[in-house]
Coordinates of C-alpha atoms in Angstrom, one line a residue:
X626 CA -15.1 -10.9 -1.0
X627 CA -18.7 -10.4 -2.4
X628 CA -18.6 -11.0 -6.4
X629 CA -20.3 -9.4 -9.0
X630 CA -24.3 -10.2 -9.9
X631 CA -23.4 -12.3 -13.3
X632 CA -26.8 -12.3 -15.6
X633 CA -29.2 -14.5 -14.6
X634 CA -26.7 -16.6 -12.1
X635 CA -26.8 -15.3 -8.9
X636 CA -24.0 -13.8 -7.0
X637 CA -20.8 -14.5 -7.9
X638 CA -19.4 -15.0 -4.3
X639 CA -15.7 -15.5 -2.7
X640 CA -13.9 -13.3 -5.7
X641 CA -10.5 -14.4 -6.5
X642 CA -7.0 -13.2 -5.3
X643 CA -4.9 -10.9 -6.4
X644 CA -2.2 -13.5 -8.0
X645 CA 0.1 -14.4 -5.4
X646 CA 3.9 -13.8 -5.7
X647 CA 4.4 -17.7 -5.6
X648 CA 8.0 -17.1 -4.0
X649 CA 8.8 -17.3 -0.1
X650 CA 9.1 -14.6 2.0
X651 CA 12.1 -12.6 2.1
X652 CA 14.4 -13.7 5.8
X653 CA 14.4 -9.5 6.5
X654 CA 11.1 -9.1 6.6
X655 CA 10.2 -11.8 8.4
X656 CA 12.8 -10.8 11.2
X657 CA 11.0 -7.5 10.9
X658 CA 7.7 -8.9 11.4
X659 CA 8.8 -11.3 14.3
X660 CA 10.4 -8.2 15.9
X661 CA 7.4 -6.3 15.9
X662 CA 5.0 -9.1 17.5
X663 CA 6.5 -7.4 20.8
X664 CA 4.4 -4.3 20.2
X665 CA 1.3 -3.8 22.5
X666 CA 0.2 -0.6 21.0
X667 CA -1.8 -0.7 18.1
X668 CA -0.8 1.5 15.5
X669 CA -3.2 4.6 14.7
X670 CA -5.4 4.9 11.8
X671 CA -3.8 5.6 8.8
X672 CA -0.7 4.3 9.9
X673 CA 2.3 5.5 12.5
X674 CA 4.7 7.8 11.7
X675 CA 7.6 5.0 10.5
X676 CA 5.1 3.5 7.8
X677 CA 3.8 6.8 6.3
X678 CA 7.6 8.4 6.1
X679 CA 8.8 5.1 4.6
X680 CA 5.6 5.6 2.3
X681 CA 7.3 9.4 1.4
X682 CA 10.7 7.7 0.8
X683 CA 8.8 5.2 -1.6
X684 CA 7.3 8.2 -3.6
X685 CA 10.3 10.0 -3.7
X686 CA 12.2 7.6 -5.1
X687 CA 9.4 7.6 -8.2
X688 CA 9.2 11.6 -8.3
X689 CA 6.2 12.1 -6.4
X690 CA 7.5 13.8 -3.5
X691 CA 4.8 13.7 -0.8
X692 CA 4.5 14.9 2.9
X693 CA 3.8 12.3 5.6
X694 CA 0.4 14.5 6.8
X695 CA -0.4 13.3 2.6
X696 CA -0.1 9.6 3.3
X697 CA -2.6 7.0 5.3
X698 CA -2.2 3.8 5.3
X699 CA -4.9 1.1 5.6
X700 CA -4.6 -3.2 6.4
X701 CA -5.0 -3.9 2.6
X702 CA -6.0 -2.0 -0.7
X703 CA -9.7 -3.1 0.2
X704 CA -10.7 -1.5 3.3
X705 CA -9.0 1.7 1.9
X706 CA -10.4 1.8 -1.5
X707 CA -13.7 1.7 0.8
X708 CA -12.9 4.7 2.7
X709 CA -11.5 6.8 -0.3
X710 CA -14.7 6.2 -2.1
X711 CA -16.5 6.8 1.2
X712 CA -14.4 10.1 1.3
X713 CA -15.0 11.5 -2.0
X714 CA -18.5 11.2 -3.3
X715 CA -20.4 10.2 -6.1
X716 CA -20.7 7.7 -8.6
X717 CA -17.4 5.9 -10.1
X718 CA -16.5 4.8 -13.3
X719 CA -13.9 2.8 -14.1
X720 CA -12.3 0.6 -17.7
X721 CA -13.6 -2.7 -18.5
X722 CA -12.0 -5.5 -17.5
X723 CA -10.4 -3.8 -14.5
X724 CA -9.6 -5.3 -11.0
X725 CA -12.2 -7.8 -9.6
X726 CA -12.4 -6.1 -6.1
X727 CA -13.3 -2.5 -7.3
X728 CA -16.7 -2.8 -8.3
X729 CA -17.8 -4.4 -5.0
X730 CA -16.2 -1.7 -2.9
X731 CA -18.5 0.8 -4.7
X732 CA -21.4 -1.5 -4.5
X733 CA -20.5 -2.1 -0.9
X734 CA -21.4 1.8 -0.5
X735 CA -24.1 1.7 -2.8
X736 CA -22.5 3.2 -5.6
X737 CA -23.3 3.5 -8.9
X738 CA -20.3 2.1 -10.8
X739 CA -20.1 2.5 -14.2
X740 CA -17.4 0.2 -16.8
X741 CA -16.2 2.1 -19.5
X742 CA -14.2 0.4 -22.6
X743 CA -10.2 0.2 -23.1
X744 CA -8.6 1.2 -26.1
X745 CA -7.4 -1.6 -28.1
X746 CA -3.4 -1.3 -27.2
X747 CA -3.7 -1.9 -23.5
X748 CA -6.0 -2.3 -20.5
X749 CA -6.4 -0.3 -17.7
X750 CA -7.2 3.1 -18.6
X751 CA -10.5 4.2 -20.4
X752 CA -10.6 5.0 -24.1
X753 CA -11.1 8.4 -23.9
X754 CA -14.1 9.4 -26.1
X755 CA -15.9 6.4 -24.2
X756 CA -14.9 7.9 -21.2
X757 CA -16.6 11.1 -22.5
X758 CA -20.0 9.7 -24.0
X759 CA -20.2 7.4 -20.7
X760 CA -20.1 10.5 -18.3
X761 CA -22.5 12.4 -20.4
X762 CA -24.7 9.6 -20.6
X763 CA -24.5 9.3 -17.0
X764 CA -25.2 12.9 -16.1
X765 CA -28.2 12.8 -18.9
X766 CA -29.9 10.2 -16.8
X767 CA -29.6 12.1 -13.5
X768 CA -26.1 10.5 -12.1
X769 CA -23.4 12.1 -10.1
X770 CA -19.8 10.8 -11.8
X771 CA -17.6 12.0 -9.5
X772 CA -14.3 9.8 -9.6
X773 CA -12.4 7.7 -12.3
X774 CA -10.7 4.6 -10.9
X775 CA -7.6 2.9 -13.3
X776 CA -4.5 1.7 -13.1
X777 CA -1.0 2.0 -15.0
X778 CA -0.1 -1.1 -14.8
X779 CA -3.2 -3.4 -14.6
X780 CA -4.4 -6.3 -13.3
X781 CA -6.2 -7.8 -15.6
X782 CA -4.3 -7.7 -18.5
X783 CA -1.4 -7.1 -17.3
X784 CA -0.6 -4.5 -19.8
X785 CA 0.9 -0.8 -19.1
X786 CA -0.6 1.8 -20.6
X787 CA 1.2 4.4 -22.9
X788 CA 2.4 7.6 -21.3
X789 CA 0.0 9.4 -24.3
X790 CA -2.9 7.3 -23.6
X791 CA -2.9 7.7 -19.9
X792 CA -2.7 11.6 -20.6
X793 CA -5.6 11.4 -22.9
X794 CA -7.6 10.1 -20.7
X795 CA -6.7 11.5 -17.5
X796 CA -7.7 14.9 -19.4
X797 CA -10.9 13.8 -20.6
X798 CA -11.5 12.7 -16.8
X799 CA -10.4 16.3 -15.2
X800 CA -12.2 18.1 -18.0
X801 CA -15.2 16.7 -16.8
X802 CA -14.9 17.3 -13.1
X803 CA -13.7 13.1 -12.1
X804 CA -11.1 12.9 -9.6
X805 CA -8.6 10.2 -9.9
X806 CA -7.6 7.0 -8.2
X807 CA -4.7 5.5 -9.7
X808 CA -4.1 2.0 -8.3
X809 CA -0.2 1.9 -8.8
X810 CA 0.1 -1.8 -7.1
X811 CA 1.7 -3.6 -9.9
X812 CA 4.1 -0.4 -10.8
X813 CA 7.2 -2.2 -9.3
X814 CA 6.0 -5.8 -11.4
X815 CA 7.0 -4.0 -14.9
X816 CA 8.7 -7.2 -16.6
X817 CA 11.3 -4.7 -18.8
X818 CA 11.6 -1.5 -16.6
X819 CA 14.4 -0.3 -19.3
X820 CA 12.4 -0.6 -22.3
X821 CA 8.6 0.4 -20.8
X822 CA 8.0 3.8 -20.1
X823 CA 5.4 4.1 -17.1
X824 CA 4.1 7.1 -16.1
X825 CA 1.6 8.0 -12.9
X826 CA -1.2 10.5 -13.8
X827 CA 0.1 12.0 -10.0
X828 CA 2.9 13.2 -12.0
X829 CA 0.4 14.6 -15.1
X830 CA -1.8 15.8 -13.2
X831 CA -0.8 16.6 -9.2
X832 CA -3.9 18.3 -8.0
X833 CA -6.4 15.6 -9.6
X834 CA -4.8 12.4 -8.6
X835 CA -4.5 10.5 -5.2
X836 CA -2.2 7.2 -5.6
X837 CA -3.3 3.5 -4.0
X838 CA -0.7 0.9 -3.5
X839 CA -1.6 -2.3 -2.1
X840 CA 2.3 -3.8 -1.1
X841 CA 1.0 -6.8 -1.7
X842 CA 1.7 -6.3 -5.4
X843 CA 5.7 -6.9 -5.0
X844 CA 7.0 -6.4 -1.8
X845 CA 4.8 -8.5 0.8
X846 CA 2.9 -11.6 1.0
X847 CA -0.7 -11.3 0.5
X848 CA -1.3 -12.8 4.2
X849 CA 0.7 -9.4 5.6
X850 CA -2.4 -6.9 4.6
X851 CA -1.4 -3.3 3.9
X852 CA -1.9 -0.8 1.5
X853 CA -1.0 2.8 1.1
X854 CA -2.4 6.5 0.0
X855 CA -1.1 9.3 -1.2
X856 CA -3.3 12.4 -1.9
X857 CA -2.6 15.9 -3.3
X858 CA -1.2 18.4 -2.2
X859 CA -4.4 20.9 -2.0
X860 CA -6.7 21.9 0.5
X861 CA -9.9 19.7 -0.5
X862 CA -7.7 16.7 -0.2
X863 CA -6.8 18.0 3.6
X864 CA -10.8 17.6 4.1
X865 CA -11.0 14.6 2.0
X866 CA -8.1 12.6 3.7
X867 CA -9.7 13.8 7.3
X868 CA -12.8 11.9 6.1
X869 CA -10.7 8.7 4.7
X870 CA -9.5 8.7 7.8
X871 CA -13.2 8.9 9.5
X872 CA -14.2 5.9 7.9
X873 CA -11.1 4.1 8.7
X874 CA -11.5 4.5 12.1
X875 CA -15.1 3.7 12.2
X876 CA -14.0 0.0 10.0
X877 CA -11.5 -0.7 12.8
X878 CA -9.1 -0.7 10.0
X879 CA -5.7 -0.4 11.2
X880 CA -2.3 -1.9 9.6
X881 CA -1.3 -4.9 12.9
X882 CA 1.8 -3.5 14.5
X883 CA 4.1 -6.2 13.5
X884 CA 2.7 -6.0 9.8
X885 CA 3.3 -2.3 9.3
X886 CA 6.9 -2.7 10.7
X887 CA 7.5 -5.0 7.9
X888 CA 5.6 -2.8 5.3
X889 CA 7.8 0.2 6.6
X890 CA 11.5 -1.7 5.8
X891 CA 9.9 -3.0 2.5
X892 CA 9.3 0.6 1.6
X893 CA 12.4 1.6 3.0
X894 CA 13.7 -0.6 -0.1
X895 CA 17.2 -1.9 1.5
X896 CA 19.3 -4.1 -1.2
X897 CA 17.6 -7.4 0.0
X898 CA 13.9 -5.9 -0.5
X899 CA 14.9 -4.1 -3.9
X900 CA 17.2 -7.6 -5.4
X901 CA 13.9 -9.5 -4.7
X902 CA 11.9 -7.2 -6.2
X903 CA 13.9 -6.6 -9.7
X904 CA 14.5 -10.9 -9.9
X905 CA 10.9 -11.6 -8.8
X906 CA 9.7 -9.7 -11.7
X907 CA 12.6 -10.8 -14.2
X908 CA 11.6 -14.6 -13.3
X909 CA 7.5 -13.5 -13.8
X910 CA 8.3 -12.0 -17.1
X911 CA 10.1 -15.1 -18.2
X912 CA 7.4 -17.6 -17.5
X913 CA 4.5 -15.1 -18.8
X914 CA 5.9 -15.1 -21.6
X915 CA 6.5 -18.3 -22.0
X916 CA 2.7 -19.1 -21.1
X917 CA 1.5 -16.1 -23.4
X918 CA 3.1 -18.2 -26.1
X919 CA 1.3 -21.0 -25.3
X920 CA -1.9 -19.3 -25.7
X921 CA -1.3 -17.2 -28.6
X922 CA -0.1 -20.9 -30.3
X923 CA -3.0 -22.8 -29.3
X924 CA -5.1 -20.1 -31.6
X925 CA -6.2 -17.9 -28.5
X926 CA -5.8 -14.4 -27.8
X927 CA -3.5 -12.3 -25.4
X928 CA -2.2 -9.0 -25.4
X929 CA 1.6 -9.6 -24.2
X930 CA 1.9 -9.3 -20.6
X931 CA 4.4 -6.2 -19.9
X932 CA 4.0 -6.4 -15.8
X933 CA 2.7 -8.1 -13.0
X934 CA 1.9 -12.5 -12.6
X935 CA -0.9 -13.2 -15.0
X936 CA -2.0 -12.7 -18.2
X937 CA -5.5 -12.1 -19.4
X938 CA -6.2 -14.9 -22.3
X939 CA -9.6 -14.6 -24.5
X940 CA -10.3 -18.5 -25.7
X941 CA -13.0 -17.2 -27.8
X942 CA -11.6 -18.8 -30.7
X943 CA -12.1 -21.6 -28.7
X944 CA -16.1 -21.5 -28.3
X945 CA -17.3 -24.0 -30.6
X946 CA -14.8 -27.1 -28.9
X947 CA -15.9 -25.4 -25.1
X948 CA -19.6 -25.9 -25.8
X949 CA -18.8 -29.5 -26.6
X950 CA -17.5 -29.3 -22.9
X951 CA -20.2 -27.6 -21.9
X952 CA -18.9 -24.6 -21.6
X953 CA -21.1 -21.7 -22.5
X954 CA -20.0 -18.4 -20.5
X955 CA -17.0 -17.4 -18.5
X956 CA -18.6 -18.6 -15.1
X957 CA -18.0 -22.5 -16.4
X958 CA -15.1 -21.1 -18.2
X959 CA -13.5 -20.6 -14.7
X960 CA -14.9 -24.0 -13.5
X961 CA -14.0 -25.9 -16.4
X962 CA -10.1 -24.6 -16.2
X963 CA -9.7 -24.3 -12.7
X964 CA -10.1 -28.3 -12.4
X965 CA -8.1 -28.9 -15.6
X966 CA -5.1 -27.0 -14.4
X967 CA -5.7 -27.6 -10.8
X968 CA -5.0 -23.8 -10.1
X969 CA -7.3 -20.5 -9.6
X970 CA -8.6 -19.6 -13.4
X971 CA -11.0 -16.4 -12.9
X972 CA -13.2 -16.1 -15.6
X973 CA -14.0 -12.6 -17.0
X974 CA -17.1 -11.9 -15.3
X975 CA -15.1 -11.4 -12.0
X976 CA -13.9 -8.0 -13.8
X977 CA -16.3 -7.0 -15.3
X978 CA -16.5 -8.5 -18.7
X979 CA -19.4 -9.6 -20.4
X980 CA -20.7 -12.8 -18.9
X981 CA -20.8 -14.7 -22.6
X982 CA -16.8 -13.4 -23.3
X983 CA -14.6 -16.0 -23.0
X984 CA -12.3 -14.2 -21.0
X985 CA -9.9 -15.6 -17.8
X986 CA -7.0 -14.4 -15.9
X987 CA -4.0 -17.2 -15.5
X988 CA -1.4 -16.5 -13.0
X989 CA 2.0 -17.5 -13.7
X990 CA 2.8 -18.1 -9.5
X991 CA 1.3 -21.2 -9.9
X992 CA 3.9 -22.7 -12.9
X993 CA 7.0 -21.7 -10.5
X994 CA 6.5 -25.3 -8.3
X995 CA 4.3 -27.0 -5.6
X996 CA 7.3 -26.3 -3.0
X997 CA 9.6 -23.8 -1.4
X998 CA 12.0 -25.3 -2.9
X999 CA 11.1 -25.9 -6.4
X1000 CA 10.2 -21.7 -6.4
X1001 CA 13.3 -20.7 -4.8
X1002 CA 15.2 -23.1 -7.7
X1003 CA 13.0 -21.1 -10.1
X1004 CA 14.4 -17.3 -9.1
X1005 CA 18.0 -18.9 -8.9
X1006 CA 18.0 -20.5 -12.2
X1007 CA 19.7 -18.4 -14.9
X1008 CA 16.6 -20.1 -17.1
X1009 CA 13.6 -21.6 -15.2
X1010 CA 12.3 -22.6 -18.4
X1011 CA 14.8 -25.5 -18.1
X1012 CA 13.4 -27.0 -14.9
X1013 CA 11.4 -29.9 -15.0
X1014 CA 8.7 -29.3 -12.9
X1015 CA 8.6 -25.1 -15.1
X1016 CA 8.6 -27.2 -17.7
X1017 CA 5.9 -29.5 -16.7
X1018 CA 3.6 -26.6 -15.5
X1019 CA 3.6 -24.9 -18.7
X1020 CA 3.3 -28.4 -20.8
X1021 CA 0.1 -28.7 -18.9
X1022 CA -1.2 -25.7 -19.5
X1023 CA -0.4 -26.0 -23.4
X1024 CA -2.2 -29.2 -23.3
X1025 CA -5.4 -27.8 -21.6
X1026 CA -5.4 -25.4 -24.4
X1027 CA -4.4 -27.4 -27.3
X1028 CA -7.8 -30.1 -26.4
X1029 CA -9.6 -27.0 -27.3
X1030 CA -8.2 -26.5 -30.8
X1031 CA -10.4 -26.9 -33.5
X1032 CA -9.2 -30.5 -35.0

């Protein structure tokens, strides 16, 4: 995916993954996939029938009720963030840090896209009165802020943001004419479902809101593209969702058959789907936390990771030792780490941090094992923590951090 233009270093090119689930595949969905390879037909743009009804079913189930003529469906949250943008206009802002494939979608189209600072307990949302200066701002130098992109649980930072927060902004948003995107993908990651409260602004705010859901987030592998939209329930969004689908069509981006039969029983949430789901989480939980310790004791900063497979670790603390390394800037932050730890290290830059912030995303898929069978030991175990080569991963990473300690 085209990258970001960081200052002064050309075009940051090939951005990173979303973090991978580091676990196999589930057997049912791979017998759903392998049963679907039979299809000839392709299936229609914005998805057939059984994917966008499993896609109501899925929405139900989190009090969003929604109509299948409400849903479209799209080979990957890419491709469809492109055609909602497409579809609704205008420039976009959205928080900083935030996902490192939303700013090239709008820059793909030419948008303007504008970052917008977090409040200090969590990441992404916008801190409101930010959100308010940046939209006047923007209007006072002849812009057209139409849409505010976030997420309630985030990627970056792997934070969840406060049912009061996300109201507060979602107000300041609507009160200044934005629609909503609400990228829900890491929803089902939430490492304590009992204790966190997570709230969509669909359910705030129904007419102002339409939801994105990449499945790749917890119930298929990231080589399975498919994502999934849900808009309001009002007649713009009938106009708006004709045009989403425009575009669509016009990409070629259609869900393959056999893929969206798998994305349409992982929706469907049968026990096998749903078990993987709540242990794949419990086991990410366990070993974030285990690796946000590790930062936080090296002398570096975190906010505790409360969903998805990363954290999102500032080493500024860390400058004066990183220079000796040569290491001046997030770009040969991400160099310098990625060799050390022999795993993908993202410096900040890829979303949308300052260049000079000392900012990366680690992903904990990576400290599960090299092997099938090391990761499936590490969702069995009633403490992966225990097992050696857990162990090891997390030692290493400790160890890469603790060489950057002031002596």
């Amino acid at each position: 995916m085209q990258g970001t233009v960081a200052e002064g270093r050309g075009p940051v090119r090939y951005g990173p993954p979303a973090p991978g689930p580091g676990l196999p595949v589930l057997p049912e969905l791979t017998a759903r996939l392998t049963a679907g390879a039979g299809r000839t037909e392709p299936e229609p743009p914005g998805g057939g029938p059984g994917l966008r009804e499993a896609a109501c079913g899925y929405w139900l189930r989190r009090a969003l009720p929604t109509a299948p003529h409400r849903v479209v469906a799209a080979p990957g949250a890419q491709p469809l963030l492109i055609a909602l943008l497409g579809a609704y206009g205008g420039d976009v802002l959205m928080p900083r840090p935030c996902p490192a494939w939303w700013t090239p979608q709008a820059r793909l189209l030419g948008r303007p896209a504008y970052h917008v600072p977090t409040p200090a307990e969590c990441g992404g949302v916008p801190d409101p009165y930010a959100l308010l200066e940046t939209v006047r701002r923007v209007r006072a130098e002849g812009g057209r802020p139409r849409l505010l992109l976030l997420s309630v649980a985030d990627d970056p930072t792997a934070t969840v943001a406060p049912p009061e927060t996300m109201r507060e902004a979602c107000e300041a948003a609507i009160g200044e004419g934005l629609h909503i995107i609400s990228d829900e993908t890491w929803r089902d990651t939430v490492h304590r479902p009992h204790e966190t409260m997570l709230l969509s602004p669909a359910e705030m705010c129904p007419d102002d809101v339409t939801v994105l859901a990449d499945l790749g987030g917890a119930f298929t592998p990231p080589g399975w593209p498919a994502a999934v939209a849900r808009f309001p329930d009002t007649a713009p969004s009938d106009q708006r969702r004709a045009r989403t689908l425009d575009i669509l069509t016009a990409l070629g981006a259609v869900v393959a058959a056999p893929v969206a039969a798998a994305a349409a029983l992982a929706l469907t949430e049968p026990p096998p789907v749903a078990d993987r789901t709540r242990r794949a989480a419990a086991l990410h939980a366990r070993v974030a936390a285990a690796a946000h310790h590790a930062v936080l004791d090296a002398g570096a900063i975190a906010r505790p990771p409360q969903a998805g497979r990363h954290l999102y670790a500032d080493l500024g603390p860390f400058r004066t030792r990183l220079a000796a390394h040569g290491v001046t800037d997030s770009m040969e932050l991400e160099d310098y780490l990625t060799a050390r730890l022999a795993a993908p290290v993202p410096g900040g830059h890829r979303f949308g941090d300052e260049l000079g912030a000392l900012r990366v995303r680690l992903a904990t898929g990576p400290l599960l094992g090299a092997t099938q069978e090391q990761r499936l030991a590490s969702l069995d175990a009633p403490d992966p923590l225990q097992l050696p080569h857990v162990h090891e991963a997390l030692g290493t990473l400790a160890a890469a951090l603790a060489e950057l300690r002031d002596p």
